[in-house]
XYZ file of C-alpha atoms in Angstrom:
469
model
C 5.188 -41.638 6.960
C 4.693 -42.154 3.227
C 1.299 -43.762 3.816
C 0.069 -40.690 5.702
C 1.310 -38.376 2.968
C -0.305 -40.575 0.323
C -3.584 -40.497 2.228
C -3.452 -36.672 2.474
C -2.746 -36.436 -1.261
C -5.525 -38.822 -2.237
C -8.014 -36.990 -0.003
C -6.997 -33.679 -1.595
C -7.583 -35.021 -5.113
C -10.933 -36.444 -4.057
C -11.977 -33.109 -2.546
C -11.072 -31.195 -5.697
C -12.821 -33.591 -8.083
C -15.907 -33.844 -5.861
C -16.255 -30.055 -5.738
C -15.721 -29.760 -9.472
C -18.225 -32.486 -10.430
C -20.846 -31.318 -7.929
C -21.307 -28.046 -9.778
C -18.267 -26.095 -8.645
C -16.873 -25.931 -12.167
C -19.756 -23.628 -13.113
C -18.116 -20.906 -10.998
C -14.452 -21.525 -11.634
C -13.256 -18.473 -9.714
C -15.008 -19.579 -6.506
C -13.784 -23.126 -7.103
C -10.196 -21.937 -7.451
C -10.459 -20.048 -4.154
C -11.794 -23.111 -2.323
C -9.198 -25.391 -3.901
C -6.430 -23.012 -2.823
C -7.506 -23.345 0.805
C -7.690 -27.126 0.467
C -4.191 -27.190 -1.013
C -2.853 -25.049 1.821
C -4.380 -27.338 4.428
C -2.984 -30.422 2.693
C 0.476 -28.869 2.389
C 0.422 -27.895 6.072
C -0.545 -31.453 7.031
C 2.316 -32.878 4.946
C 4.839 -30.543 6.587
C 3.540 -31.434 10.046
C 3.908 -35.118 9.172
C 7.490 -34.656 7.987
C 8.441 -32.747 11.150
C 6.779 -35.383 13.310
C 8.801 -38.094 11.567
C 12.064 -36.194 12.107
C 11.203 -35.748 15.783
C 10.452 -39.471 16.096
C 13.713 -40.376 14.346
C 15.671 -38.280 16.866
C 13.915 -40.026 19.730
C 14.773 -43.465 18.300
C 18.436 -42.571 17.721
C 19.526 -43.265 21.291
C 23.155 -44.082 20.446
C 23.625 -40.913 18.426
C 22.115 -38.774 21.168
C 24.257 -40.458 23.772
C 27.421 -39.396 21.933
C 26.207 -35.804 22.020
C 25.194 -36.029 25.671
C 21.495 -35.425 24.977
C 18.998 -36.784 27.492
C 15.276 -36.911 26.726
C 13.329 -34.831 29.252
C 9.887 -34.287 27.743
C 8.053 -35.780 24.776
C 6.105 -33.741 22.222
C 6.099 -30.374 23.930
C 3.579 -28.337 21.900
C 4.651 -25.518 19.619
C 2.800 -23.557 16.936
C 4.168 -21.559 14.020
C 2.089 -19.179 11.918
C 3.098 -19.401 8.252
C 1.679 -18.477 4.863
C 0.092 -21.955 4.817
C -1.645 -21.211 8.088
C -0.899 -22.384 11.599
C 1.440 -25.388 11.878
C 1.301 -27.607 14.956
C 4.834 -28.843 15.599
C 5.055 -30.842 18.858
C 8.682 -31.751 19.574
C 10.771 -33.502 22.180
C 12.815 -31.582 24.718
C 16.362 -32.636 25.659
C 18.998 -31.726 28.185
C 22.488 -31.193 26.753
C 24.893 -32.394 29.454
C 27.971 -31.139 27.598
C 26.739 -27.560 27.265
C 24.441 -27.659 30.313
C 21.344 -26.351 28.623
C 17.911 -27.496 27.461
C 17.387 -27.752 23.718
C 14.813 -28.830 21.163
C 16.678 -30.569 18.358
C 13.708 -30.379 16.013
C 13.650 -26.578 16.302
C 17.326 -26.491 15.395
C 16.871 -28.818 12.428
C 13.950 -26.967 10.862
C 15.379 -23.496 11.513
C 13.086 -22.245 14.279
C 14.381 -19.621 16.707
C 13.500 -19.622 20.373
C 10.068 -18.149 21.147
C 9.375 -17.458 17.458
C 5.679 -17.770 16.665
C 5.509 -16.205 13.189
C 7.408 -17.544 10.187
C 9.989 -15.318 8.518
C 8.185 -15.255 5.157
C 4.984 -14.118 6.834
C 6.952 -11.577 8.885
C 8.448 -10.177 5.682
C 4.992 -9.813 4.160
C 3.593 -8.075 7.249
C 6.496 -5.603 7.370
C 6.286 -4.941 3.637
C 2.567 -4.164 3.937
C 3.237 -1.954 6.972
C 5.374 0.372 4.846
C 2.174 1.321 2.984
C -0.594 0.926 5.572
C -1.277 0.785 9.283
C 0.017 -2.004 11.492
C -3.543 -3.237 12.088
C -4.364 -3.434 8.373
C -1.112 -5.213 7.524
C -1.782 -7.803 10.240
C -5.338 -8.278 8.972
C -4.285 -8.791 5.348
C -1.212 -10.942 5.970
C -2.573 -13.158 8.740
C -6.361 -12.683 8.606
C -6.171 -11.073 12.034
C -4.257 -13.939 13.677
C -1.702 -11.514 15.146
C -1.995 -8.071 16.705
C -0.631 -4.772 15.436
C 1.886 -4.899 18.273
C 3.335 -8.051 16.678
C 3.830 -6.176 13.404
C 5.555 -3.372 15.285
C 7.860 -5.847 17.041
C 8.889 -7.444 13.752
C 9.661 -4.043 12.239
C 11.978 -3.258 15.120
C 13.921 -6.508 14.941
C 14.533 -6.616 11.176
C 18.085 -6.071 10.000
C 19.061 -2.736 8.435
C 18.467 -2.857 4.682
C 20.219 -0.899 1.942
C 19.481 -1.021 -1.794
C 22.753 -1.460 -3.640
C 23.271 -0.776 -7.362
C 22.844 -3.896 -9.467
C 25.066 -2.783 -12.355
C 28.777 -2.781 -11.407
C 29.645 -0.444 -14.285
C 29.526 3.262 -13.477
C 26.968 5.380 -15.284
C 28.119 8.166 -17.537
C 25.992 11.320 -17.208
C 26.798 15.022 -17.427
C 24.537 16.246 -14.629
C 22.562 15.051 -11.629
C 19.639 16.664 -9.864
C 19.410 16.122 -6.106
C 16.134 17.059 -4.389
C 16.284 17.641 -0.622
C 13.408 18.422 1.711
C 11.936 17.181 4.974
C 8.689 15.852 6.333
C 7.273 16.938 9.700
C 5.914 13.914 11.535
C 3.851 14.007 14.726
C 5.419 12.076 17.576
C 3.778 10.348 20.500
C 3.394 12.588 23.534
C 5.629 11.365 26.347
C 3.803 11.320 29.687
C 0.770 12.897 28.011
C 2.391 16.328 27.831
C 0.281 19.060 26.310
C 0.865 20.465 22.858
C 2.129 18.978 19.629
C 5.521 17.440 19.176
C 6.903 16.763 15.701
C 10.045 15.250 14.233
C 11.846 16.465 11.124
C 12.604 13.582 8.763
C 15.083 14.666 6.047
C 14.735 13.095 2.603
C 17.207 13.280 -0.290
C 16.434 12.009 -3.784
C 19.192 11.608 -6.389
C 18.013 11.641 -10.023
C 19.425 11.979 -13.508
C 16.838 14.606 -14.399
C 13.230 14.438 -15.580
C 11.445 13.514 -18.777
C 7.905 14.367 -19.833
C 5.548 11.389 -19.966
C 2.585 13.426 -21.152
C 1.365 16.985 -20.986
C 1.571 18.202 -17.397
C 3.186 15.010 -16.109
C 6.914 14.460 -15.636
C 8.857 11.525 -14.253
C 12.280 11.501 -12.619
C 14.950 9.279 -14.161
C 16.988 6.850 -12.078
C 15.576 8.125 -8.774
C 17.198 6.836 -5.581
C 15.851 7.967 -2.202
C 17.784 8.342 1.055
C 16.798 8.769 4.701
C 18.745 8.244 7.896
C 17.315 5.948 10.543
C 18.484 8.334 13.280
C 17.540 11.515 11.374
C 21.182 12.681 11.206
C 21.570 14.964 8.174
C 25.369 14.692 8.214
C 25.252 10.894 7.920
C 22.508 11.242 5.348
C 24.688 13.389 3.066
C 27.593 10.966 3.533
C 25.376 8.170 2.246
C 24.309 10.273 -0.734
C 27.895 11.230 -1.549
C 29.016 7.599 -1.293
C 26.209 6.510 -3.624
C 27.081 9.125 -6.254
C 30.761 8.200 -6.134
C 29.973 4.483 -6.378
C 27.391 4.675 -9.180
C 28.486 7.543 -11.435
C 31.681 8.315 -13.332
C 32.924 11.420 -11.516
C 35.276 12.399 -14.353
C 32.427 12.913 -16.818
C 29.973 14.305 -14.260
C 29.967 18.082 -14.783
C 27.165 19.434 -12.577
C 25.276 18.302 -9.474
C 22.282 20.551 -8.840
C 21.018 20.399 -5.241
C 17.412 21.654 -5.108
C 16.187 22.816 -1.695
C 14.168 25.370 0.244
C 17.163 27.104 1.826
C 17.392 25.007 4.993
C 20.785 24.896 6.676
C 21.057 21.121 6.482
C 20.348 21.264 2.744
C 22.880 24.025 2.046
C 25.568 21.949 3.756
C 25.016 18.967 1.453
C 27.609 17.729 -1.076
C 29.807 20.816 -0.636
C 32.899 18.619 -0.805
C 32.111 17.808 -4.448
C 33.338 20.515 -6.868
C 30.413 19.919 -9.255
C 27.790 20.928 -6.675
C 25.518 23.906 -7.417
C 22.768 24.782 -4.927
C 19.459 25.881 -6.434
C 16.368 27.277 -4.746
C 13.306 25.108 -5.099
C 10.793 26.888 -7.335
C 7.780 25.953 -5.213
C 9.093 27.550 -2.015
C 10.356 30.674 -3.787
C 6.999 31.132 -5.494
C 5.190 30.668 -2.180
C 7.194 33.459 -0.521
C 6.709 35.830 -3.451
C 2.957 35.206 -3.573
C 2.678 35.773 0.170
C 4.366 39.181 0.048
C 2.360 40.149 -3.063
C -0.936 39.513 -1.261
C 0.090 41.938 1.476
C 0.586 44.710 -1.101
C -1.940 44.003 -3.893
C -1.488 47.377 -5.673
C 2.318 47.458 -5.799
C 2.951 44.940 -8.641
C 5.368 43.262 -6.235
C 5.620 39.873 -7.921
C 6.674 41.145 -11.335
C 9.144 43.705 -9.944
C 10.898 41.203 -7.681
C 11.023 38.446 -10.302
C 12.544 40.831 -12.849
C 15.207 41.975 -10.378
C 16.063 38.378 -9.493
C 16.300 37.464 -13.164
C 18.777 40.309 -13.670
C 20.700 39.420 -10.496
C 20.089 42.971 -9.256
C 20.447 42.712 -5.496
C 20.376 46.466 -5.039
C 17.068 46.733 -6.876
C 15.479 44.052 -4.666
C 16.717 45.897 -1.570
C 15.108 49.128 -2.826
C 11.795 47.334 -3.457
C 11.799 45.860 0.020
C 12.627 49.214 1.595
C 9.740 50.871 -0.229
C 7.387 48.116 0.905
C 8.575 48.482 4.484
C 7.943 52.232 4.390
C 4.475 51.663 2.881
C 3.484 49.156 5.553
C 0.417 50.179 7.510
C 0.893 47.952 10.542
C 3.415 45.821 12.382
C 2.223 42.647 10.719
C 3.032 43.956 7.234
C 6.430 45.201 8.372
C 7.219 41.768 9.823
C 6.222 40.077 6.542
C 8.572 42.381 4.612
C 11.421 41.738 7.044
C 10.935 37.960 6.893
C 10.804 37.986 3.095
C 13.927 40.157 2.948
C 15.832 37.807 5.253
C 14.796 34.838 3.140
C 15.765 36.388 -0.196
C 19.060 37.915 0.928
C 20.032 34.808 2.888
C 19.507 32.581 -0.163
C 20.447 35.017 -2.915
C 22.844 32.780 -4.849
C 20.464 29.822 -4.803
C 17.544 31.991 -5.963
C 19.541 33.569 -8.795
C 20.691 30.120 -9.908
C 17.061 29.071 -10.131
C 16.227 32.110 -12.270
C 19.262 32.240 -14.540
C 20.360 28.631 -15.119
C 18.591 26.430 -17.635
C 17.548 23.593 -15.365
C 14.276 21.657 -15.057
C 11.719 22.522 -12.431
C 12.069 21.202 -8.910
C 9.970 18.468 -7.319
C 11.144 18.410 -3.717
C 7.628 18.661 -2.268
C 6.365 15.928 -4.568
C 9.127 13.559 -3.460
C 8.374 14.138 0.217
C 4.646 13.689 -0.378
C 5.109 10.476 -2.343
C 7.827 8.851 -0.246
C 7.133 10.017 3.317
C 3.976 12.062 3.904
C 1.646 9.500 2.340
C 2.454 7.068 5.156
C 3.777 9.105 8.082
C 2.218 12.571 8.346
C -0.855 12.834 6.154
C -3.096 11.011 8.625
C -3.434 11.853 12.348
C -0.800 9.425 13.599
C 1.669 9.490 16.461
C 5.040 7.764 16.119
C 7.794 6.610 18.424
C 11.290 7.659 17.398
C 12.531 4.094 16.967
C 9.500 2.960 14.994
C 9.608 6.030 12.761
C 13.311 5.586 12.032
C 12.970 1.893 11.207
C 9.867 2.221 9.055
C 11.064 5.248 7.050
C 14.201 3.284 6.208
C 12.164 0.248 5.147
C 9.718 2.308 3.083
C 12.562 4.028 1.249
C 14.190 0.626 0.686
C 11.053 -0.627 -1.065
C 10.590 2.630 -2.987
C 14.127 2.133 -4.321
C 13.142 -1.257 -5.717
C 14.163 -3.437 -2.774
C 12.090 -6.359 -1.559
C 11.780 -7.449 2.052
C 12.249 -11.221 2.263
C 12.468 -13.951 4.891
C 16.269 -13.847 4.665
C 16.229 -10.363 6.213
C 14.976 -11.873 9.492
C 17.467 -14.706 9.659
C 19.950 -14.828 12.476
C 23.286 -16.580 12.433
C 22.774 -20.107 13.682
C 25.299 -21.907 15.861
C 26.606 -25.093 14.306
C 26.502 -27.157 17.538
C 24.312 -29.937 16.141
C 24.733 -29.372 12.396
C 26.331 -32.725 11.510
C 23.836 -34.643 13.614
C 20.949 -32.681 12.074
C 22.140 -33.424 8.533
C 22.356 -37.150 9.270
C 18.884 -37.368 10.815
C 17.271 -35.399 7.997
C 18.984 -37.592 5.401
C 17.699 -40.722 7.123
C 14.144 -39.416 7.097
C 13.979 -37.656 3.753
C 16.127 -40.003 1.669
C 14.339 -43.220 2.633
C 12.593 -45.000 -0.210
C 8.911 -44.075 -0.360
C 6.245 -46.440 -1.635
C 4.024 -44.563 -4.079
C 2.362 -47.695 -5.518
C -0.983 -46.382 -4.358
C -0.920 -44.037 -7.333
C -0.085 -46.768 -9.875
C -3.060 -47.610 -12.078
C -4.537 -51.108 -11.746
C -3.874 -53.337 -14.786
C -6.814 -53.648 -17.145
C -8.288 -57.183 -16.956
C -9.911 -58.326 -20.214
C -12.233 -61.333 -20.134
C -11.677 -62.824 -23.610
C -14.465 -65.333 -23.053
C -17.103 -62.631 -22.646
C -19.754 -62.153 -25.317
C -18.542 -58.613 -26.072
C -14.977 -59.780 -26.719
C -16.153 -62.638 -29.008
C -18.311 -60.194 -30.975
C -15.445 -57.751 -31.423
C -13.074 -60.499 -32.608
C -15.690 -61.758 -35.036
C -16.203 -58.270 -36.513
C -12.463 -57.921 -36.977
C -11.992 -61.203 -38.834
C -15.143 -61.149 -40.968
C -15.664 -59.155 -44.153
C -17.531 -55.999 -43.274
C -20.550 -55.934 -45.599
C -21.618 -52.464 -44.497
C -18.427 -50.449 -45.161
C -17.018 -52.216 -48.286
């Protein structure tokens, strides 16, 4: 085995030096790209050689296999695995386990391959991570150069374990107030049985922050933002997760206020009501949108200023009088409906609206959070989602937005320890054997002391140098 590995290594060095000396060094960026591919191919060949040696060692160990009741049934059954090094060809022997009455491939068990797995876990993690930002087809193209289909990416998203970003600092944070932004995205779903019309799914999003700070003029950034979605779109479970996070991360004794910013939705108004510090606040964007809409219907009534002043003064009676006058001045049914809808909205969310106007709190960014976290991937383009795929991918995207990283470990499954001791012994026998690397030792320099050059050099060293005295 060591001779094959040595040959691969020597050939790699020769390739690199030949490319460099044949003019490749003049374009070092292109050379680096070519060398990277050569290194990947060499590394893949070395891994294939190691696996082949382990497989051969198992085949030779007849006494050890006999104790386990393993009977050789087929030699070198082909198997391929797509990895970040490229495609690995891993032919392995197939055995029948008489004790457990099943067919097994010991090599698969020893090198951590699951049944029917064709894509390595590290490559799967990269594909899924890319899919949180781009389409399945693009993620497959970038991660595997088109070696797998978009359906493969979708399958790997569905089988990944549920991921949650946990706080890294065990000490609780001490803050006086939190700002919680709650809103939802409306995502188009696939049409079952090609039914006519659009079908959308509401995806609630909650973002917990410690407030905002100004980075530059006209640009603010939230502090300590943590996003939450529920894989099954259950707002009750979503708020439980948010409440558990706040209790786990923040010192509740010093926390004085929790401002929940929302657009007045029922699921938002029900959030965090079990915490005494909670204060619900109307999102400024949605309030402004409603006021502008009613003002456009009555351009000569100075509606915006009158309503904003009454809200600032917490004068509910005055707002009711304004709405009544607008209703009476309506010229058609459409205007009357607009007044009625605006009145229902304002009166139904009076406390939240007044809190927005009277309390000294920073502006809301609920729409921005939804746009940045969800809409950019799920609803901005004309896409259709399945419920399972949408739930899984929103959870994974939020996990990465919170600073998490999808890794190969997230795809691992618990392995049975049936052949663990035998596997350890075989691997030790293969990997711990003494390798002969003498091929890389430099040849000793042979000096012919009888040569004319050597006699001249010795003479110059022993004679007085008449030129450099």
